[in-house]
Each structure stands twice: as structure tokens, then as C-alpha cells.
GROMACS .gro file of C-alpha atoms in nm:
model
  289
    1MET     CA    1  -3.059   0.261  12.714
    2GLU     CA    2  -3.413   0.205  12.826
    3SER     CA    3  -3.485  -0.025  12.534
    4LEU     CA    4  -3.171  -0.226  12.613
    5ALA     CA    5  -3.282  -0.258  12.977
    6VAL     CA    6  -3.624  -0.385  12.860
    7VAL     CA    7  -3.462  -0.637  12.624
    8PHE     CA    8  -3.232  -0.756  12.903
    9ILE     CA    9  -3.526  -0.798  13.150
   10LEU     CA   10  -3.724  -0.991  12.890
   11GLN     CA   11  -3.425  -1.213  12.825
   12VAL     CA   12  -3.384  -1.281  13.197
   13LEU     CA   13  -3.753  -1.377  13.226
   14ARG     CA   14  -3.727  -1.607  12.927
   15ILE     CA   15  -3.413  -1.781  13.056
   16SER     CA   16  -3.555  -1.814  13.407
   17VAL     CA   17  -3.866  -2.013  13.314
   18PRO     CA   18  -3.708  -2.363  13.310
   19TYR     CA   19  -3.519  -2.286  13.630
   20LEU     CA   20  -3.835  -2.153  13.790
   21PHE     CA   21  -4.056  -2.448  13.704
   22ALA     CA   22  -3.795  -2.706  13.812
   23SER     CA   23  -3.690  -2.532  14.135
   24VAL     CA   24  -4.050  -2.478  14.252
   25GLY     CA   25  -4.120  -2.841  14.169
   26ALA     CA   26  -3.820  -2.950  14.369
   27VAL     CA   27  -3.958  -2.762  14.673
   28PHE     CA   28  -4.261  -2.998  14.672
   29SER     CA   29  -4.044  -3.311  14.645
   30GLU     CA   30  -3.797  -3.212  14.912
   31ARG     CA   31  -4.056  -3.068  15.151
   32GLY     CA   32  -4.208  -3.417  15.142
   33GLY     CA   33  -3.874  -3.579  15.223
   34VAL     CA   34  -3.749  -3.690  14.878
   35ILE     CA   35  -3.432  -3.547  14.722
   36ASN     CA   36  -3.503  -3.492  14.354
   37LEU     CA   37  -3.173  -3.497  14.174
   38ALA     CA   38  -3.364  -3.620  13.865
   39LEU     CA   39  -3.464  -3.265  13.773
   40GLU     CA   40  -3.222  -3.273  13.478
   41GLY     CA   41  -3.387  -3.583  13.335
   42LEU     CA   42  -3.736  -3.447  13.404
   43ILE     CA   43  -3.661  -3.127  13.209
   44LEU     CA   44  -3.523  -3.338  12.927
   45ALA     CA   45  -3.823  -3.570  12.924
   46GLY     CA   46  -4.059  -3.277  12.918
   47ALA     CA   47  -3.870  -3.112  12.633
   48PHE     CA   48  -3.876  -3.434  12.429
   49GLY     CA   49  -4.246  -3.488  12.499
   50ALA     CA   50  -4.336  -3.132  12.395
   51MET     CA   51  -4.138  -3.164  12.075
   52LEU     CA   52  -4.285  -3.504  11.986
   53GLY     CA   53  -4.642  -3.399  12.071
   54GLN     CA   54  -4.630  -3.091  11.852
   55TYR     CA   55  -4.439  -3.273  11.574
   56LEU     CA   56  -4.706  -3.546  11.553
   57THR     CA   57  -5.016  -3.328  11.591
   58GLY     CA   58  -4.910  -2.974  11.502
   59SER     CA   59  -5.056  -2.855  11.833
   60ALA     CA   60  -4.832  -2.696  12.097
   61TRP     CA   61  -5.086  -2.780  12.367
   62ALA     CA   62  -5.071  -3.148  12.262
   63GLY     CA   63  -4.698  -3.109  12.313
   64VAL     CA   64  -4.753  -2.972  12.661
   65ALA     CA   65  -4.989  -3.262  12.741
   66LEU     CA   66  -4.726  -3.521  12.629
   67ALA     CA   67  -4.456  -3.334  12.819
   68LEU     CA   68  -4.667  -3.358  13.138
   69ALA     CA   69  -4.731  -3.727  13.076
   70LEU     CA   70  -4.360  -3.810  13.031
   71GLY     CA   71  -4.271  -3.595  13.333
   72LEU     CA   72  -4.523  -3.784  13.550
   73VAL     CA   73  -4.397  -4.125  13.421
   74VAL     CA   74  -4.032  -4.041  13.495
   75SER     CA   75  -4.112  -3.891  13.837
   76LEU     CA   76  -4.331  -4.192  13.917
   77LEU     CA   77  -4.026  -4.411  13.854
   78HIS     CA   78  -3.819  -4.197  14.091
   79ALA     CA   79  -4.092  -4.211  14.354
   80PHE     CA   80  -4.126  -4.589  14.320
   81VAL     CA   81  -3.753  -4.646  14.359
   82THR     CA   82  -3.705  -4.404  14.650
   83VAL     CA   83  -4.034  -4.424  14.844
   84THR     CA   84  -4.151  -4.780  14.782
   85LEU     CA   85  -3.815  -4.954  14.739
   86ARG     CA   86  -3.638  -4.707  14.975
   87ALA     CA   87  -3.330  -4.695  14.752
   88ASP     CA   88  -3.073  -4.419  14.777
   89GLN     CA   89  -3.240  -4.104  14.651
   90ILE     CA   90  -2.927  -3.942  14.508
   91VAL     CA   91  -2.826  -4.254  14.318
   92SER     CA   92  -3.181  -4.289  14.182
   93GLY     CA   93  -3.183  -3.930  14.057
   94ILE     CA   94  -2.847  -3.963  13.882
   95ALA     CA   95  -2.951  -4.297  13.726
   96ILE     CA   96  -3.271  -4.147  13.594
   97ASN     CA   97  -3.080  -3.853  13.442
   98ILE     CA   98  -2.856  -4.096  13.256
   99LEU     CA   99  -3.154  -4.315  13.158
  100VAL     CA  100  -3.352  -4.026  13.008
  101MET     CA  101  -3.049  -3.893  12.825
  102GLY     CA  102  -2.993  -4.232  12.667
  103VAL     CA  103  -3.361  -4.295  12.583
  104THR     CA  104  -3.412  -3.954  12.420
  105ARG     CA  105  -3.094  -3.995  12.216
  106PHE     CA  106  -3.207  -4.341  12.101
  107ALA     CA  107  -3.558  -4.208  12.017
  108LEU     CA  108  -3.411  -3.920  11.815
  109GLY     CA  109  -3.218  -4.169  11.603
  110LEU     CA  110  -3.528  -4.379  11.541
  111LEU     CA  111  -3.757  -4.089  11.458
  112PHE     CA  112  -3.530  -3.846  11.275
  113GLY     CA  113  -3.227  -4.048  11.173
  114SER     CA  114  -3.004  -3.836  11.394
  115ALA     CA  115  -2.909  -3.876  11.758
  116MET     CA  116  -2.835  -3.506  11.785
  117ASN     CA  117  -3.148  -3.312  11.697
  118SER     CA  118  -3.514  -3.332  11.588
  119ALA     CA  119  -3.703  -3.168  11.305
  120ARG     CA  120  -3.802  -2.805  11.353
  121ILE     CA  121  -4.132  -2.732  11.536
  122ALA     CA  122  -4.333  -2.409  11.546
  123GLY     CA  123  -4.328  -2.372  11.923
  124MET     CA  124  -4.581  -2.181  12.135
  125GLU     CA  125  -4.723  -1.877  11.964
  126ALA     CA  126  -4.757  -1.559  12.174
  127PRO     CA  127  -4.840  -1.198  12.068
  128MET     CA  128  -4.569  -1.069  12.303
  129PRO     CA  129  -4.290  -1.241  12.504
  130LEU     CA  130  -4.458  -1.145  12.830
  131PHE     CA  131  -4.778  -1.317  12.716
  132ASP     CA  132  -4.624  -1.651  12.647
  133PRO     CA  133  -4.872  -1.896  12.808
  134LEU     CA  134  -4.599  -2.107  12.976
  135LEU     CA  135  -4.428  -1.795  13.116
  136LEU     CA  136  -4.756  -1.688  13.269
  137ILE     CA  137  -4.817  -2.039  13.406
  138ALA     CA  138  -4.468  -2.031  13.558
  139VAL     CA  139  -4.545  -1.707  13.743
  140LEU     CA  140  -4.882  -1.843  13.859
  141SER     CA  141  -4.720  -2.167  13.974
  142VAL     CA  142  -4.499  -1.974  14.218
  143VAL     CA  143  -4.798  -1.800  14.374
  144ALA     CA  144  -5.006  -2.116  14.381
  145ALA     CA  145  -4.719  -2.323  14.522
  146GLN     CA  146  -4.653  -2.072  14.802
  147PHE     CA  147  -5.024  -2.078  14.894
  148VAL     CA  148  -5.060  -2.454  14.876
  149LEU     CA  149  -4.751  -2.531  15.081
  150PHE     CA  150  -4.805  -2.276  15.356
  151ARG     CA  151  -5.180  -2.212  15.364
  152THR     CA  152  -5.353  -2.543  15.303
  153PRO     CA  153  -5.394  -2.871  15.498
  154TYR     CA  154  -5.219  -3.061  15.217
  155GLY     CA  155  -4.919  -2.832  15.237
  156LEU     CA  156  -4.896  -2.876  15.614
  157ARG     CA  157  -4.913  -3.256  15.578
  158LEU     CA  158  -4.653  -3.262  15.299
  159ARG     CA  159  -4.417  -3.049  15.502
  160ALA     CA  160  -4.473  -3.269  15.807
  161ALA     CA  161  -4.381  -3.576  15.597
  162GLY     CA  162  -4.040  -3.419  15.538
  163GLU     CA  163  -3.991  -3.313  15.901
  164SER     CA  164  -4.120  -3.616  16.092
  165ALA     CA  165  -4.266  -3.904  15.893
  166GLU     CA  166  -4.332  -4.106  16.209
  167ALA     CA  167  -4.551  -3.824  16.350
  168VAL     CA  168  -4.746  -3.811  16.025
  169GLU     CA  169  -4.813  -4.180  16.035
  170THR     CA  170  -4.913  -4.158  16.402
  171ALA     CA  171  -5.174  -3.900  16.297
  172GLY     CA  172  -5.322  -4.156  16.063
  173LEU     CA  173  -5.184  -4.018  15.734
  174ASP     CA  174  -5.008  -4.212  15.461
  175VAL     CA  175  -4.646  -4.091  15.437
  176ARG     CA  176  -4.584  -4.275  15.114
  177LYS     CA  177  -4.884  -4.113  14.937
  178LEU     CA  178  -4.774  -3.770  15.051
  179ARG     CA  179  -4.416  -3.827  14.927
  180TYR     CA  180  -4.540  -3.971  14.601
  181SER     CA  181  -4.755  -3.660  14.547
  182GLY     CA  182  -4.459  -3.427  14.611
  183VAL     CA  183  -4.237  -3.611  14.360
  184LEU     CA  184  -4.513  -3.618  14.097
  185ILE     CA  185  -4.580  -3.247  14.130
  186SER     CA  186  -4.208  -3.192  14.093
  187GLY     CA  187  -4.211  -3.402  13.777
  188ALA     CA  188  -4.503  -3.218  13.621
  189LEU     CA  189  -4.359  -2.874  13.684
  190SER     CA  190  -4.010  -2.969  13.567
  191ALA     CA  191  -4.157  -3.112  13.245
  192LEU     CA  192  -4.329  -2.779  13.181
  193GLY     CA  193  -3.987  -2.616  13.207
  194GLY     CA  194  -3.861  -2.855  12.942
  195ALA     CA  195  -4.159  -2.777  12.721
  196PHE     CA  196  -4.088  -2.408  12.739
  197LEU     CA  197  -3.723  -2.471  12.658
  198VAL     CA  198  -3.791  -2.675  12.343
  199PHE     CA  199  -4.063  -2.431  12.225
  200GLN     CA  200  -3.814  -2.146  12.256
  201GLN     CA  201  -3.550  -2.334  12.061
  202HIS     CA  202  -3.798  -2.481  11.808
  203SER     CA  203  -3.631  -2.821  11.811
  204PHE     CA  204  -3.508  -3.088  12.051
  205THR     CA  205  -3.133  -3.132  12.074
  206ASP     CA  206  -2.937  -3.399  12.254
  207ASN     CA  207  -2.891  -3.314  12.626
  208MET     CA  208  -3.053  -2.969  12.577
  209SER     CA  209  -3.126  -2.946  12.949
  210ALA     CA  210  -2.752  -2.864  12.979
  211GLY     CA  211  -2.729  -2.858  13.356
  212ARG     CA  212  -3.045  -2.656  13.418
  213GLY     CA  213  -3.183  -2.917  13.656
  214TYR     CA  214  -2.877  -2.889  13.880
  215ILE     CA  215  -2.893  -2.511  13.883
  216ALA     CA  216  -3.266  -2.534  13.967
  217LEU     CA  217  -3.176  -2.757  14.262
  218ALA     CA  218  -2.925  -2.496  14.377
  219ALA     CA  219  -3.194  -2.226  14.337
  220MET     CA  220  -3.423  -2.426  14.563
  221ILE     CA  221  -3.158  -2.455  14.832
  222ILE     CA  222  -3.071  -2.084  14.813
  223GLY     CA  223  -3.444  -2.010  14.826
  224LYS     CA  224  -3.458  -2.208  15.153
  225TRP     CA  225  -3.713  -2.462  15.025
  226SER     CA  226  -3.969  -2.191  14.957
  227PRO     CA  227  -4.135  -2.138  14.615
  228VAL     CA  228  -4.094  -1.760  14.624
  229GLY     CA  229  -3.732  -1.794  14.738
  230ALA     CA  230  -3.661  -2.052  14.468
  231ALA     CA  231  -3.816  -1.821  14.204
  232LEU     CA  232  -3.602  -1.526  14.313
  233ALA     CA  233  -3.289  -1.740  14.304
  234SER     CA  234  -3.388  -1.864  13.958
  235LEU     CA  235  -3.407  -1.502  13.841
  236LEU     CA  236  -3.058  -1.444  13.983
  237PHE     CA  237  -2.915  -1.733  13.784
  238ALA     CA  238  -3.102  -1.629  13.472
  239ALA     CA  239  -2.956  -1.280  13.506
  240ALA     CA  240  -2.608  -1.429  13.531
  241GLU     CA  241  -2.668  -1.635  13.216
  242ALA     CA  242  -2.806  -1.331  13.030
  243MET     CA  243  -2.505  -1.125  13.138
  244SER     CA  244  -2.273  -1.389  12.995
  245MET     CA  245  -2.444  -1.333  12.657
  246TRP     CA  246  -2.413  -0.953  12.680
  247LEU     CA  247  -2.044  -0.936  12.767
  248PRO     CA  248  -1.839  -0.790  12.481
  249SER     CA  249  -1.678  -1.046  12.254
  250GLY     CA  250  -1.308  -1.087  12.325
  251TRP     CA  251  -1.326  -0.909  12.662
  252LEU     CA  252  -1.291  -1.239  12.843
  253PRO     CA  253  -1.210  -1.589  12.717
  254SER     CA  254  -1.527  -1.747  12.574
  255GLN     CA  255  -1.493  -2.051  12.804
  256LEU     CA  256  -1.491  -1.828  13.112
  257VAL     CA  257  -1.795  -1.633  12.988
  258GLN     CA  258  -1.987  -1.957  12.927
  259SER     CA  259  -1.901  -2.079  13.274
  260LEU     CA  260  -2.019  -1.758  13.443
  261PRO     CA  261  -2.364  -1.886  13.551
  262TYR     CA  262  -2.211  -2.196  13.709
  263VAL     CA  263  -1.939  -1.996  13.887
  264ILE     CA  264  -2.205  -1.767  14.033
  265THR     CA  265  -2.406  -2.070  14.137
  266LEU     CA  266  -2.111  -2.207  14.332
  267LEU     CA  267  -2.029  -1.869  14.487
  268VAL     CA  268  -2.390  -1.808  14.599
  269LEU     CA  269  -2.418  -2.161  14.733
  270ALA     CA  270  -2.099  -2.118  14.929
  271GLY     CA  271  -2.244  -1.804  15.087
  272PHE     CA  272  -2.597  -1.928  15.156
  273VAL     CA  273  -2.609  -2.307  15.190
  274GLY     CA  274  -2.482  -2.290  15.549
  275LYS     CA  275  -2.773  -2.063  15.641
  276ALA     CA  276  -3.040  -2.273  15.473
  277THR     CA  277  -3.188  -2.552  15.684
  278PRO     CA  278  -3.338  -2.842  15.485
  279PRO     CA  279  -3.633  -3.050  15.605
  280LYS     CA  280  -3.510  -3.275  15.884
  281GLU     CA  281  -3.589  -3.603  15.715
  282VAL     CA  282  -3.523  -3.515  15.347
  283GLY     CA  283  -3.332  -3.803  15.193
  284VAL     CA  284  -3.425  -4.041  15.471
  285PRO     CA  285  -3.627  -4.343  15.354
  286TYR     CA  286  -3.926  -4.421  15.577
  287LYS     CA  287  -4.033  -4.770  15.659
  288PRO     CA  288  -4.395  -4.789  15.783
  289LYS     CA  289  -4.438  -4.969  16.113
   0.00000   0.00000   0.00000
């Protein structure tokens, strides 16, 4: 029984990493005042970049570097559309998700002759699951994010940009730069989540993010826009997903078992969203005076 418990815990940790990276990243974006519904596309872009980088060079770290680069490019597009052009942030996020899905599918066809999956890659080598470099980085990112947001001048300014952009500008700070930085950090972290995902599966498959970005957004809300809270909620959803894999075959219809993580997401949101107060000006475009 103890060994089964250990296996289950390791599985939960492994499943939680993409959620954790994306939800912590979303905290930075939304604390700065920008809704980041593009998490799904950012995870997908990171996964594609990690696969392509390792496929071309044989190096997992080159894959991580390309994942970060693509994550930053996609998040820069979202920041430009929402902060500079002041377009609707939800529409921008959905459009970017659709764009990335289409571009990655097209690129798969060009590179591998199939719009469904890539060639196999080695992934990130680790002596033990707990020592996977990206898993360790994910844990460190939670601690670092909590410290940066609530214990540094930058964190105070970013949070102020999401609460009262006019007050930030009155203090002589650039609201747009702060919001850009929050979105870019969100893009980089989400891309790392995609890199971890593709290294675990050893190939890129079409739409492999499979709703993880939306669950990460729910985890951020349940975590009350706090990195630690978002991480704990990510573990909750990962546990639900792991449980769906451990349920005895035939005990419940397979479709119901597969939907379990999403059902739990809705139930938890219904119980907590009313108690979670978002930044006052999240989703509100700001026009400098």
C-alpha cells in the first residue's frame, strides 16, 4: 500500500507541473491587469518549441530555450493586442489559442508529413522522477513568484497596475511596461509547462495541451491570484486527473471517468469563485493620459 501511495503522489506531481507553471504565470499577467486566456496556446507553443529544439539539436535544454522563445513571442503578441491596441483581452486570448493550434498543426505537416504527431524525442533525462529539472524549476518558480509579487518593489508596482493603473501613472511609472512584463512572464512560465509535457510524452501531438490552460486559469482563480494558492489548486486538479486513471476499469463509464478532472474544476469553481476577489482593473484597458 505504501508503494502505491508513493506512485500516486509521484503521478500527481508529474501531472501538476504544466498546471503549476501556467497558473503561476497567469498570476503575474492578471495581477498586472491583463486577462490571459491564451494559456492554452502558450502551453502548446512551448511544447512545440521544446520538441523542435530537441529534434533539431538533440539537446533537451535547446528545446527548453526554443520553448521559452516561442512562449515569449506568443505572449508578446497578446500583450501588444491587449495593452498597446487595447483590444478585448478575452477575444485576444481565444484568437491566439486558435492561431497557435493552427500554426502547430501546419508546421507538423511540413516537418513530419503528418498533422497529428511529430517524430519521437528523448525528452529530459533525470535519475529519479523527483529530480526532473523542470519539476524542480516548477517548485522553485512558486517560491520565487510568491516572493517577487509580495516582497519586492516590482511586485508592488505590478499589483498596483492591476488595482489602479491611474495611480501608478500618477506615481511616474509606466503602466504599459508593467503589464507587458506580467504577460511576458506568464508566457515564459506557461511555455515551460508545455516543454515538460512534451518531454514526458516524448513527442508532440496535435492539440496536446488538451484544456490544461483553462484548468490552470481556474487554479489561479481558486488560488485567489496567489502563486502558492494557484500551486495548491493545481495539485488538487492533478490529483483528480490521477484518480481518474486509477479508477477500476468498468466501474464507471469511460467518458465519465475522463471528464472527472473537468467536473471537479467546475464544482470547485462554483464553491470558491464567489469568495475570490480579482484585481480591480483586470481586463480593463488603460489609456495613458
